[in-house]
Amino acid sequence: MSKRKIDTHQHFLPKLYVDAVGLDLLRAAMPGGVAPSWSVEAALAMMDENGIDEGILSISSGPTLPDAVTLLRKCNDHAAELRARHTGRFGSFASLPLPDVDAALKEVSYCLDELKVDGFIAFTNYNGLYLGDEHFTPLWEELDRRESVVFVHPNQPPHDVPPVAPASVLEYPFETTRTATSLIMSGVLSRFRNIRFILSHAGGTLPFLVPRLALSIAMMPAVAERVGDTLAVVRSFYFDTALAAGYPPLSALAQVADPDHILFGTDFPFAPTSAIRQFGKVLDDIQIPGIEMDKVYGENAARLLARQRYWQSAAG
């Protein structure tokens, strides 16, 4: 069996993006308050050290950005250039200038028709609007028609962060849980079945809360009718392992996830290479029913992102 690895949760920070948003935004995402640095050489070195064949690049920070339409178009073009320059090493989840849905729809057309991207990154909330809000319905309609992949990544919550821990420690997993619940309870997942949603960081706290969520939905007849089978809807999500490579989160995830829907992710460069190395050792040795590491490392992503040809070539 091939050990080909596809990292579906890998970020890039091109200079044009860092110059536009400033280091303060990047520092705010880090527990130590030190902004991560990125270069294509560092990314490739991390991948080579950890046996990663391909990284799917996305921009992580925001979503409030200066002149988002222009800036994110440049970032999407830059990712396409990296993909062309380093054949087979990079893919991309393109950025969208949300919450401007009209602008986002134009970017969807450009990125799919011209750049041939692998999918799109969406943040958990935009000015307090979570992804199940009807504001985003036209976007989901188009992405459903296009049978697209949407990588859901947490960002700052729309409320003050309690001074318990940095936002990335607690609020980010909670934000993923909030927006996943929004997608479920609004009926987005039930209505738009052709969109493949990936939840970062093993779904945040969602796996632990699924029984509570299912019971609550059952007690709300209108919501229950809209959602259908809560457990089946949760099972339709994809999940990545970024910052969640341990027995507690993966054991919980295995209880609710389809084994074919669990993906490998590193969170580089927000996760340093030392952490990625350590998480890799845990994943290599982990034994949890429902977690099949050959599938997690690459087979599932190859199927999701239409990389089967490369997978078969590597296996042969």
PDB file of C-alpha atoms in Angstrom:
ATOM      1  CA  MET A   1       0.000   0.000   0.000  1.00  0.00           C
ATOM      2  CA  SER A   2       1.375   3.404  -0.936  1.00  0.00           C
ATOM      3  CA  LYS A   3       2.170   5.805   1.910  1.00  0.00           C
ATOM      4  CA  ARG A   4       1.496   8.859  -0.207  1.00  0.00           C
ATOM      5  CA  LYS A   5       0.495  11.779   2.035  1.00  0.00           C
ATOM      6  CA  ILE A   6      -1.739  14.691   1.094  1.00  0.00           C
ATOM      7  CA  ASP A   7      -1.871  17.566   3.581  1.00  0.00           C
ATOM      8  CA  THR A   8      -5.280  19.219   3.195  1.00  0.00           C
ATOM      9  CA  HIS A   9      -4.669  21.819   5.918  1.00  0.00           C
ATOM     10  CA  GLN A  10      -1.554  23.741   4.918  1.00  0.00           C
ATOM     11  CA  HIS A  11      -1.402  27.532   4.818  1.00  0.00           C
ATOM     12  CA  PHE A  12       0.738  29.936   2.869  1.00  0.00           C
ATOM     13  CA  LEU A  13       1.604  33.527   3.650  1.00  0.00           C
ATOM     14  CA  PRO A  14       2.853  35.299   0.524  1.00  0.00           C
ATOM     15  CA  LYS A  15       4.570  38.639   1.092  1.00  0.00           C
ATOM     16  CA  LEU A  16       1.800  40.541  -0.683  1.00  0.00           C
ATOM     17  CA  TYR A  17      -0.675  39.186   1.872  1.00  0.00           C
ATOM     18  CA  VAL A  18       1.514  39.831   4.918  1.00  0.00           C
ATOM     19  CA  ASP A  19       2.216  43.383   3.734  1.00  0.00           C
ATOM     20  CA  ALA A  20      -1.500  44.039   3.288  1.00  0.00           C
ATOM     21  CA  VAL A  21      -2.806  42.667   6.595  1.00  0.00           C
ATOM     22  CA  GLY A  22       0.153  43.450   8.829  1.00  0.00           C
ATOM     23  CA  LEU A  23       1.900  41.266  11.386  1.00  0.00           C
ATOM     24  CA  ASP A  24      -0.507  42.124  14.209  1.00  0.00           C
ATOM     25  CA  LEU A  25      -3.241  40.025  12.615  1.00  0.00           C
ATOM     26  CA  LEU A  26      -0.890  37.057  12.335  1.00  0.00           C
ATOM     27  CA  ARG A  27       0.460  37.488  15.862  1.00  0.00           C
ATOM     28  CA  ALA A  28      -3.092  37.437  17.212  1.00  0.00           C
ATOM     29  CA  ALA A  29      -3.563  33.925  15.848  1.00  0.00           C
ATOM     30  CA  MET A  30      -0.586  32.514  17.757  1.00  0.00           C
ATOM     31  CA  PRO A  31      -0.580  31.493  21.448  1.00  0.00           C
ATOM     32  CA  GLY A  32       2.932  32.872  21.881  1.00  0.00           C
ATOM     33  CA  GLY A  33       2.151  36.132  20.120  1.00  0.00           C
ATOM     34  CA  VAL A  34       4.895  35.569  17.529  1.00  0.00           C
ATOM     35  CA  ALA A  35       3.777  35.720  13.906  1.00  0.00           C
ATOM     36  CA  PRO A  36       4.619  32.612  11.876  1.00  0.00           C
ATOM     37  CA  SER A  37       6.975  32.959   8.950  1.00  0.00           C
ATOM     38  CA  TRP A  38       6.468  31.193   5.642  1.00  0.00           C
ATOM     39  CA  SER A  39       8.378  30.570   2.461  1.00  0.00           C
ATOM     40  CA  VAL A  40       7.911  28.020  -0.270  1.00  0.00           C
ATOM     41  CA  GLU A  41      11.338  26.611   0.584  1.00  0.00           C
ATOM     42  CA  ALA A  42      10.338  26.140   4.237  1.00  0.00           C
ATOM     43  CA  ALA A  43       7.064  24.514   3.204  1.00  0.00           C
ATOM     44  CA  LEU A  44       8.806  22.054   0.901  1.00  0.00           C
ATOM     45  CA  ALA A  45      11.415  21.279   3.561  1.00  0.00           C
ATOM     46  CA  MET A  46       8.686  20.548   6.117  1.00  0.00           C
ATOM     47  CA  MET A  47       6.895  18.335   3.609  1.00  0.00           C
ATOM     48  CA  ASP A  48      10.039  16.436   2.670  1.00  0.00           C
ATOM     49  CA  GLU A  49      10.961  15.844   6.314  1.00  0.00           C
ATOM     50  CA  ASN A  50       7.505  14.482   7.086  1.00  0.00           C
ATOM     51  CA  GLY A  51       6.997  12.460   3.908  1.00  0.00           C
ATOM     52  CA  ILE A  52       4.232  14.723   2.591  1.00  0.00           C
ATOM     53  CA  ASP A  53       3.822  14.562  -1.158  1.00  0.00           C
ATOM     54  CA  GLU A  54       1.328  17.389  -1.650  1.00  0.00           C
ATOM     55  CA  GLY A  55       0.027  20.306   0.406  1.00  0.00           C
ATOM     56  CA  ILE A  56      -3.283  22.015  -0.332  1.00  0.00           C
ATOM     57  CA  LEU A  57      -2.578  25.697   0.270  1.00  0.00           C
ATOM     58  CA  SER A  58      -4.978  28.196   1.799  1.00  0.00           C
ATOM     59  CA  ILE A  59      -4.795  31.644   3.343  1.00  0.00           C
ATOM     60  CA  SER A  60      -5.512  31.619   7.075  1.00  0.00           C
ATOM     61  CA  SER A  61      -6.407  34.902   8.767  1.00  0.00           C
ATOM     62  CA  GLY A  62      -9.192  37.361   8.530  1.00  0.00           C
ATOM     63  CA  PRO A  63     -11.780  37.544   7.286  1.00  0.00           C
ATOM     64  CA  THR A  64     -11.830  41.372   7.540  1.00  0.00           C
ATOM     65  CA  LEU A  65      -9.251  42.362   4.959  1.00  0.00           C
ATOM     66  CA  PRO A  66      -8.327  45.589   3.182  1.00  0.00           C
ATOM     67  CA  ASP A  67      -9.625  45.632  -0.413  1.00  0.00           C
ATOM     68  CA  ALA A  68     -10.421  41.931  -0.135  1.00  0.00           C
ATOM     69  CA  VAL A  69     -11.496  41.495  -3.761  1.00  0.00           C
ATOM     70  CA  THR A  70      -8.133  42.640  -5.154  1.00  0.00           C
ATOM     71  CA  LEU A  71      -5.962  41.137  -2.429  1.00  0.00           C
ATOM     72  CA  LEU A  72      -7.529  37.683  -2.480  1.00  0.00           C
ATOM     73  CA  ARG A  73      -7.455  37.526  -6.276  1.00  0.00           C
ATOM     74  CA  LYS A  74      -3.707  38.124  -6.091  1.00  0.00           C
ATOM     75  CA  CYS A  75      -3.368  35.418  -3.440  1.00  0.00           C
ATOM     76  CA  ASN A  76      -5.365  32.960  -5.528  1.00  0.00           C
ATOM     77  CA  ASP A  77      -3.234  33.725  -8.573  1.00  0.00           C
ATOM     78  CA  HIS A  78      -0.088  33.290  -6.486  1.00  0.00           C
ATOM     79  CA  ALA A  79      -1.216  29.865  -5.299  1.00  0.00           C
ATOM     80  CA  ALA A  80      -1.864  28.879  -8.915  1.00  0.00           C
ATOM     81  CA  GLU A  81       1.663  29.991  -9.814  1.00  0.00           C
ATOM     82  CA  LEU A  82       3.131  27.879  -7.007  1.00  0.00           C
ATOM     83  CA  ARG A  83       1.101  24.919  -8.169  1.00  0.00           C
ATOM     84  CA  ALA A  84       2.422  25.325 -11.718  1.00  0.00           C
ATOM     85  CA  ARG A  85       6.003  25.901 -10.601  1.00  0.00           C
ATOM     86  CA  HIS A  86       6.099  22.886  -8.266  1.00  0.00           C
ATOM     87  CA  THR A  87       4.136  20.274 -10.171  1.00  0.00           C
ATOM     88  CA  GLY A  88       2.436  17.751  -7.928  1.00  0.00           C
ATOM     89  CA  ARG A  89       3.568  19.385  -4.670  1.00  0.00           C
ATOM     90  CA  PHE A  90       0.793  21.940  -4.149  1.00  0.00           C
ATOM     91  CA  GLY A  91      -2.937  22.314  -4.646  1.00  0.00           C
ATOM     92  CA  SER A  92      -5.101  25.180  -3.433  1.00  0.00           C
ATOM     93  CA  PHE A  93      -8.282  26.101  -1.643  1.00  0.00           C
ATOM     94  CA  ALA A  94      -9.016  29.563  -3.015  1.00  0.00           C
ATOM     95  CA  SER A  95     -10.063  32.508  -0.864  1.00  0.00           C
ATOM     96  CA  LEU A  96     -13.385  34.315  -1.325  1.00  0.00           C
ATOM     97  CA  PRO A  97     -14.077  38.009  -0.534  1.00  0.00           C
ATOM     98  CA  LEU A  98     -16.939  37.238   1.840  1.00  0.00           C
ATOM     99  CA  PRO A  99     -19.295  38.458   3.210  1.00  0.00           C
ATOM    100  CA  ASP A 100     -19.751  40.076  -0.241  1.00  0.00           C
ATOM    101  CA  VAL A 101     -21.594  37.173  -1.880  1.00  0.00           C
ATOM    102  CA  ASP A 102     -21.769  38.775  -5.334  1.00  0.00           C
ATOM    103  CA  ALA A 103     -17.997  39.298  -5.364  1.00  0.00           C
ATOM    104  CA  ALA A 104     -17.500  35.783  -4.020  1.00  0.00           C
ATOM    105  CA  LEU A 105     -19.569  34.315  -6.860  1.00  0.00           C
ATOM    106  CA  LYS A 106     -17.389  36.093  -9.403  1.00  0.00           C
ATOM    107  CA  GLU A 107     -14.285  34.691  -7.712  1.00  0.00           C
ATOM    108  CA  VAL A 108     -15.790  31.195  -7.723  1.00  0.00           C
ATOM    109  CA  SER A 109     -16.207  31.369 -11.495  1.00  0.00           C
ATOM    110  CA  TYR A 110     -12.686  32.670 -12.041  1.00  0.00           C
ATOM    111  CA  CYS A 111     -11.043  30.183  -9.699  1.00  0.00           C
ATOM    112  CA  LEU A 112     -12.847  27.117 -10.999  1.00  0.00           C
ATOM    113  CA  ASP A 113     -12.876  27.995 -14.695  1.00  0.00           C
ATOM    114  CA  GLU A 114      -9.458  29.642 -15.028  1.00  0.00           C
ATOM    115  CA  LEU A 115      -7.305  28.479 -12.107  1.00  0.00           C
ATOM    116  CA  LYS A 116      -8.804  24.993 -11.696  1.00  0.00           C
ATOM    117  CA  VAL A 117      -8.569  25.179  -7.900  1.00  0.00           C
ATOM    118  CA  ASP A 118      -9.349  22.232  -5.629  1.00  0.00           C
ATOM    119  CA  GLY A 119     -12.006  24.097  -3.664  1.00  0.00           C
ATOM    120  CA  PHE A 120     -12.460  27.102  -1.406  1.00  0.00           C
ATOM    121  CA  ILE A 121     -11.707  28.150   2.136  1.00  0.00           C
ATOM    122  CA  ALA A 122     -14.524  29.709   4.162  1.00  0.00           C
ATOM    123  CA  PHE A 123     -14.172  31.128   7.655  1.00  0.00           C
ATOM    124  CA  THR A 124     -16.495  30.177  10.470  1.00  0.00           C
ATOM    125  CA  ASN A 125     -18.127  33.596  10.695  1.00  0.00           C
ATOM    126  CA  TYR A 126     -18.199  36.874   8.816  1.00  0.00           C
ATOM    127  CA  ASN A 127     -19.104  39.850  10.989  1.00  0.00           C
ATOM    128  CA  GLY A 128     -21.095  37.515  13.205  1.00  0.00           C
ATOM    129  CA  LEU A 129     -22.851  35.672  10.375  1.00  0.00           C
ATOM    130  CA  TYR A 130     -22.233  31.934  10.645  1.00  0.00           C
ATOM    131  CA  LEU A 131     -22.187  29.790   7.532  1.00  0.00           C
ATOM    132  CA  GLY A 132     -25.726  28.476   7.898  1.00  0.00           C
ATOM    133  CA  ASP A 133     -27.115  32.012   7.650  1.00  0.00           C
ATOM    134  CA  GLU A 134     -29.372  32.534   4.623  1.00  0.00           C
ATOM    135  CA  HIS A 135     -27.070  35.402   3.571  1.00  0.00           C
ATOM    136  CA  PHE A 136     -24.775  32.730   2.076  1.00  0.00           C
ATOM    137  CA  THR A 137     -27.496  30.745   0.268  1.00  0.00           C
ATOM    138  CA  PRO A 138     -26.620  32.023  -3.263  1.00  0.00           C
ATOM    139  CA  LEU A 139     -23.026  30.936  -2.700  1.00  0.00           C
ATOM    140  CA  TRP A 140     -24.049  27.462  -1.532  1.00  0.00           C
ATOM    141  CA  GLU A 141     -26.398  27.132  -4.497  1.00  0.00           C
ATOM    142  CA  GLU A 142     -23.541  27.788  -6.914  1.00  0.00           C
ATOM    143  CA  LEU A 143     -21.016  25.607  -5.092  1.00  0.00           C
ATOM    144  CA  ASP A 144     -23.580  22.820  -4.936  1.00  0.00           C
ATOM    145  CA  ARG A 145     -24.102  23.129  -8.686  1.00  0.00           C
ATOM    146  CA  ARG A 146     -20.336  22.966  -9.135  1.00  0.00           C
ATOM    147  CA  GLU A 147     -19.958  20.026  -6.710  1.00  0.00           C
ATOM    148  CA  SER A 148     -17.259  21.957  -4.848  1.00  0.00           C
ATOM    149  CA  VAL A 149     -15.148  21.343  -1.769  1.00  0.00           C
ATOM    150  CA  VAL A 150     -15.365  23.935   1.030  1.00  0.00           C
ATOM    151  CA  PHE A 151     -12.639  23.933   3.682  1.00  0.00           C
ATOM    152  CA  VAL A 152     -14.073  25.522   6.843  1.00  0.00           C
ATOM    153  CA  HIS A 153     -11.469  27.266   9.009  1.00  0.00           C
ATOM    154  CA  PRO A 154     -12.003  29.049  12.331  1.00  0.00           C
ATOM    155  CA  ASN A 155     -11.384  32.724  12.891  1.00  0.00           C
ATOM    156  CA  GLN A 156     -11.936  35.274  15.638  1.00  0.00           C
ATOM    157  CA  PRO A 157     -15.395  35.064  17.227  1.00  0.00           C
ATOM    158  CA  PRO A 158     -17.700  38.082  16.957  1.00  0.00           C
ATOM    159  CA  HIS A 159     -17.501  38.625  20.709  1.00  0.00           C
ATOM    160  CA  ASP A 160     -14.799  39.545  23.169  1.00  0.00           C
ATOM    161  CA  VAL A 161     -12.507  36.645  23.966  1.00  0.00           C
ATOM    162  CA  PRO A 162     -12.439  35.878  27.706  1.00  0.00           C
ATOM    163  CA  PRO A 163      -8.945  36.298  29.205  1.00  0.00           C
ATOM    164  CA  VAL A 164      -8.621  32.570  29.852  1.00  0.00           C
ATOM    165  CA  ALA A 165      -6.523  31.599  26.842  1.00  0.00           C
ATOM    166  CA  PRO A 166      -5.703  32.965  23.380  1.00  0.00           C
ATOM    167  CA  ALA A 167      -8.515  32.631  20.841  1.00  0.00           C
ATOM    168  CA  SER A 168      -6.719  29.897  18.924  1.00  0.00           C
ATOM    169  CA  VAL A 169      -6.664  27.631  21.986  1.00  0.00           C
ATOM    170  CA  LEU A 170     -10.363  27.524  22.884  1.00  0.00           C
ATOM    171  CA  GLU A 171     -12.372  29.884  20.695  1.00  0.00           C
ATOM    172  CA  TYR A 172     -11.181  28.405  17.406  1.00  0.00           C
ATOM    173  CA  PRO A 173     -12.488  24.889  18.176  1.00  0.00           C
ATOM    174  CA  PHE A 174     -15.686  26.443  19.542  1.00  0.00           C
ATOM    175  CA  GLU A 175     -16.088  28.562  16.402  1.00  0.00           C
ATOM    176  CA  THR A 176     -15.787  25.467  14.223  1.00  0.00           C
ATOM    177  CA  THR A 177     -18.459  23.816  16.353  1.00  0.00           C
ATOM    178  CA  ARG A 178     -20.741  26.859  16.113  1.00  0.00           C
ATOM    179  CA  THR A 179     -20.580  27.132  12.355  1.00  0.00           C
ATOM    180  CA  ALA A 180     -20.918  23.359  11.869  1.00  0.00           C
ATOM    181  CA  THR A 181     -24.038  23.479  14.047  1.00  0.00           C
ATOM    182  CA  SER A 182     -25.274  26.431  12.004  1.00  0.00           C
ATOM    183  CA  LEU A 183     -24.817  24.447   8.791  1.00  0.00           C
ATOM    184  CA  ILE A 184     -26.657  21.474  10.299  1.00  0.00           C
ATOM    185  CA  MET A 185     -29.591  23.238  11.956  1.00  0.00           C
ATOM    186  CA  SER A 186     -30.224  25.602   9.043  1.00  0.00           C
ATOM    187  CA  GLY A 187     -30.555  22.631   6.712  1.00  0.00           C
ATOM    188  CA  VAL A 188     -27.635  23.687   4.489  1.00  0.00           C
ATOM    189  CA  LEU A 189     -26.068  20.225   4.625  1.00  0.00           C
ATOM    190  CA  SER A 190     -29.387  18.559   3.866  1.00  0.00           C
ATOM    191  CA  ARG A 191     -30.199  20.909   0.964  1.00  0.00           C
ATOM    192  CA  PHE A 192     -26.790  21.161  -0.688  1.00  0.00           C
ATOM    193  CA  ARG A 193     -25.569  17.578  -0.709  1.00  0.00           C
ATOM    194  CA  ASN A 194     -23.073  18.115  -3.548  1.00  0.00           C
ATOM    195  CA  ILE A 195     -20.874  20.398  -1.420  1.00  0.00           C
ATOM    196  CA  ARG A 196     -18.169  18.544   0.500  1.00  0.00           C
ATOM    197  CA  PHE A 197     -17.510  20.527   3.703  1.00  0.00           C
ATOM    198  CA  ILE A 198     -14.212  19.891   5.536  1.00  0.00           C
ATOM    199  CA  LEU A 199     -14.086  20.868   9.223  1.00  0.00           C
ATOM    200  CA  SER A 200     -10.688  21.873  10.600  1.00  0.00           C
ATOM    201  CA  HIS A 201      -9.059  20.395  13.693  1.00  0.00           C
ATOM    202  CA  ALA A 202     -11.180  17.218  13.873  1.00  0.00           C
ATOM    203  CA  GLY A 203     -14.344  19.293  13.968  1.00  0.00           C
ATOM    204  CA  GLY A 204     -13.474  21.264  17.098  1.00  0.00           C
ATOM    205  CA  THR A 205     -15.782  20.085  19.877  1.00  0.00           C
ATOM    206  CA  LEU A 206     -18.504  18.837  17.520  1.00  0.00           C
ATOM    207  CA  PRO A 207     -17.801  15.066  17.875  1.00  0.00           C
ATOM    208  CA  PHE A 208     -18.153  15.267  21.665  1.00  0.00           C
ATOM    209  CA  LEU A 209     -21.396  17.235  21.385  1.00  0.00           C
ATOM    210  CA  VAL A 210     -23.154  15.198  18.680  1.00  0.00           C
ATOM    211  CA  PRO A 211     -25.430  13.272  21.099  1.00  0.00           C
ATOM    212  CA  ARG A 212     -26.463  16.527  22.799  1.00  0.00           C
ATOM    213  CA  LEU A 213     -27.045  18.185  19.418  1.00  0.00           C
ATOM    214  CA  ALA A 214     -29.126  15.274  18.124  1.00  0.00           C
ATOM    215  CA  LEU A 215     -31.302  15.283  21.246  1.00  0.00           C
ATOM    216  CA  SER A 216     -31.833  19.042  21.040  1.00  0.00           C
ATOM    217  CA  ILE A 217     -32.805  18.884  17.362  1.00  0.00           C
ATOM    218  CA  ALA A 218     -35.274  16.093  18.128  1.00  0.00           C
ATOM    219  CA  MET A 219     -36.970  18.449  20.610  1.00  0.00           C
ATOM    220  CA  MET A 220     -37.478  21.137  17.921  1.00  0.00           C
ATOM    221  CA  PRO A 221     -39.942  19.730  15.360  1.00  0.00           C
ATOM    222  CA  ALA A 222     -39.389  22.383  12.668  1.00  0.00           C
ATOM    223  CA  VAL A 223     -35.608  21.998  12.906  1.00  0.00           C
ATOM    224  CA  ALA A 224     -35.846  18.200  12.974  1.00  0.00           C
ATOM    225  CA  GLU A 225     -37.887  18.227   9.777  1.00  0.00           C
ATOM    226  CA  ARG A 226     -35.332  20.503   8.126  1.00  0.00           C
ATOM    227  CA  VAL A 227     -32.306  18.488   9.254  1.00  0.00           C
ATOM    228  CA  GLY A 228     -33.489  14.903   8.918  1.00  0.00           C
ATOM    229  CA  ASP A 229     -31.171  12.321  10.474  1.00  0.00           C
ATOM    230  CA  THR A 230     -28.716  14.353  12.552  1.00  0.00           C
ATOM    231  CA  LEU A 231     -26.133  11.589  12.821  1.00  0.00           C
ATOM    232  CA  ALA A 232     -26.194  11.010   9.069  1.00  0.00           C
ATOM    233  CA  VAL A 233     -25.797  14.727   8.415  1.00  0.00           C
ATOM    234  CA  VAL A 234     -22.789  14.942  10.751  1.00  0.00           C
ATOM    235  CA  ARG A 235     -21.337  11.912   8.974  1.00  0.00           C
ATOM    236  CA  SER A 236     -21.457  13.821   5.692  1.00  0.00           C
ATOM    237  CA  PHE A 237     -18.772  16.237   6.940  1.00  0.00           C
ATOM    238  CA  TYR A 238     -15.098  15.689   6.226  1.00  0.00           C
ATOM    239  CA  PHE A 239     -12.645  16.296   9.093  1.00  0.00           C
ATOM    240  CA  ASP A 240      -8.905  16.929   9.187  1.00  0.00           C
ATOM    241  CA  THR A 241      -6.373  15.918  11.840  1.00  0.00           C
ATOM    242  CA  ALA A 242      -4.566  19.265  12.159  1.00  0.00           C
ATOM    243  CA  LEU A 243      -3.637  19.944  15.814  1.00  0.00           C
ATOM    244  CA  ALA A 244      -5.773  16.947  16.790  1.00  0.00           C
ATOM    245  CA  ALA A 245      -3.359  14.030  16.420  1.00  0.00           C
ATOM    246  CA  GLY A 246      -4.043  12.293  19.719  1.00  0.00           C
ATOM    247  CA  TYR A 247      -6.220   9.582  21.221  1.00  0.00           C
ATOM    248  CA  PRO A 248      -8.852  11.835  22.868  1.00  0.00           C
ATOM    249  CA  PRO A 249      -9.890  13.869  19.784  1.00  0.00           C
ATOM    250  CA  LEU A 250      -9.498  11.032  17.296  1.00  0.00           C
ATOM    251  CA  SER A 251     -11.360   8.540  19.473  1.00  0.00           C
ATOM    252  CA  ALA A 252     -14.286  10.960  19.670  1.00  0.00           C
ATOM    253  CA  LEU A 253     -14.061  11.637  15.933  1.00  0.00           C
ATOM    254  CA  ALA A 254     -14.121   7.922  15.124  1.00  0.00           C
ATOM    255  CA  GLN A 255     -17.519   7.640  16.816  1.00  0.00           C
ATOM    256  CA  VAL A 256     -19.234  10.073  14.427  1.00  0.00           C
ATOM    257  CA  ALA A 257     -17.162  10.317  11.230  1.00  0.00           C
ATOM    258  CA  ASP A 258     -17.186   8.224   8.088  1.00  0.00           C
ATOM    259  CA  PRO A 259     -13.714   6.566   7.953  1.00  0.00           C
ATOM    260  CA  ASP A 260     -13.504   7.704   4.319  1.00  0.00           C
ATOM    261  CA  HIS A 261     -14.005  11.334   5.400  1.00  0.00           C
ATOM    262  CA  ILE A 262     -11.002  11.793   7.717  1.00  0.00           C
ATOM    263  CA  LEU A 263      -8.113  13.716   6.164  1.00  0.00           C
ATOM    264  CA  PHE A 264      -4.516  14.423   7.113  1.00  0.00           C
ATOM    265  CA  GLY A 265      -3.615  18.023   7.962  1.00  0.00           C
ATOM    266  CA  THR A 266      -0.661  19.833   9.529  1.00  0.00           C
ATOM    267  CA  ASP A 267      -1.693  23.504   9.952  1.00  0.00           C
ATOM    268  CA  PHE A 268       1.766  24.596   8.788  1.00  0.00           C
ATOM    269  CA  PRO A 269       3.171  27.226   9.419  1.00  0.00           C
ATOM    270  CA  PHE A 270       0.826  28.056  12.309  1.00  0.00           C
ATOM    271  CA  ALA A 271       1.872  24.665  13.672  1.00  0.00           C
ATOM    272  CA  PRO A 272       5.691  24.626  13.760  1.00  0.00           C
ATOM    273  CA  THR A 273       7.664  21.821  12.185  1.00  0.00           C
ATOM    274  CA  SER A 274       8.561  20.423  15.619  1.00  0.00           C
ATOM    275  CA  ALA A 275       4.868  19.974  16.458  1.00  0.00           C
ATOM    276  CA  ILE A 276       4.141  18.454  13.048  1.00  0.00           C
ATOM    277  CA  ARG A 277       6.983  15.995  13.604  1.00  0.00           C
ATOM    278  CA  GLN A 278       5.564  15.010  16.999  1.00  0.00           C
ATOM    279  CA  PHE A 279       1.995  14.698  15.717  1.00  0.00           C
ATOM    280  CA  GLY A 280       3.327  12.536  12.903  1.00  0.00           C
ATOM    281  CA  LYS A 281       4.831  10.067  15.371  1.00  0.00           C
ATOM    282  CA  VAL A 282       1.488   9.808  17.166  1.00  0.00           C
ATOM    283  CA  LEU A 283      -0.433   9.252  13.925  1.00  0.00           C
ATOM    284  CA  ASP A 284       2.029   6.624  12.697  1.00  0.00           C
ATOM    285  CA  ASP A 285       1.463   4.551  15.844  1.00  0.00           C
ATOM    286  CA  ILE A 286      -2.192   5.271  16.580  1.00  0.00           C
ATOM    287  CA  GLN A 287      -4.628   2.357  16.735  1.00  0.00           C
ATOM    288  CA  ILE A 288      -8.272   3.395  16.983  1.00  0.00           C
ATOM    289  CA  PRO A 289     -11.139   1.466  15.383  1.00  0.00           C
ATOM    290  CA  GLY A 290     -12.567   3.669  12.642  1.00  0.00           C
ATOM    291  CA  ILE A 291      -9.279   5.494  12.041  1.00  0.00           C
ATOM    292  CA  GLU A 292      -7.539   3.891   9.059  1.00  0.00           C
ATOM    293  CA  MET A 293      -4.265   5.713   8.588  1.00  0.00           C
ATOM    294  CA  ASP A 294      -3.657   4.675   4.967  1.00  0.00           C
ATOM    295  CA  LYS A 295      -6.971   6.322   4.168  1.00  0.00           C
ATOM    296  CA  VAL A 296      -6.288   9.326   6.404  1.00  0.00           C
ATOM    297  CA  TYR A 297      -2.832  10.023   5.018  1.00  0.00           C
ATOM    298  CA  GLY A 298      -3.838  10.086   1.394  1.00  0.00           C
ATOM    299  CA  GLU A 299      -6.497   7.783   0.003  1.00  0.00           C
ATOM    300  CA  ASN A 300      -9.425   9.850   1.262  1.00  0.00           C
ATOM    301  CA  ALA A 301      -7.986  13.129  -0.006  1.00  0.00           C
ATOM    302  CA  ALA A 302      -7.014  11.548  -3.331  1.00  0.00           C
ATOM    303  CA  ARG A 303     -10.625  10.543  -3.817  1.00  0.00           C
ATOM    304  CA  LEU A 304     -12.034  13.865  -2.634  1.00  0.00           C
ATOM    305  CA  LEU A 305      -9.670  15.981  -4.741  1.00  0.00           C
ATOM    306  CA  ALA A 306      -9.575  13.742  -7.815  1.00  0.00           C
ATOM    307  CA  ARG A 307      -5.978  12.649  -7.314  1.00  0.00           C
ATOM    308  CA  GLN A 308      -6.664   8.963  -7.935  1.00  0.00           C
ATOM    309  CA  ARG A 309      -4.448   8.904 -11.009  1.00  0.00           C
ATOM    310  CA  TYR A 310      -1.461  10.136  -9.001  1.00  0.00           C
ATOM    311  CA  TRP A 311      -2.301   7.773  -6.167  1.00  0.00           C
ATOM    312  CA  GLN A 312      -2.420   4.777  -8.480  1.00  0.00           C
ATOM    313  CA  SER A 313       0.857   5.860 -10.060  1.00  0.00           C
ATOM    314  CA  ALA A 314       2.517   6.084  -6.645  1.00  0.00           C
ATOM    315  CA  ALA A 315       1.092   2.728  -5.592  1.00  0.00           C
ATOM    316  CA  GLY A 316       2.349   1.087  -8.742  1.00  0.00           C
TER     317      GLY A 316
END
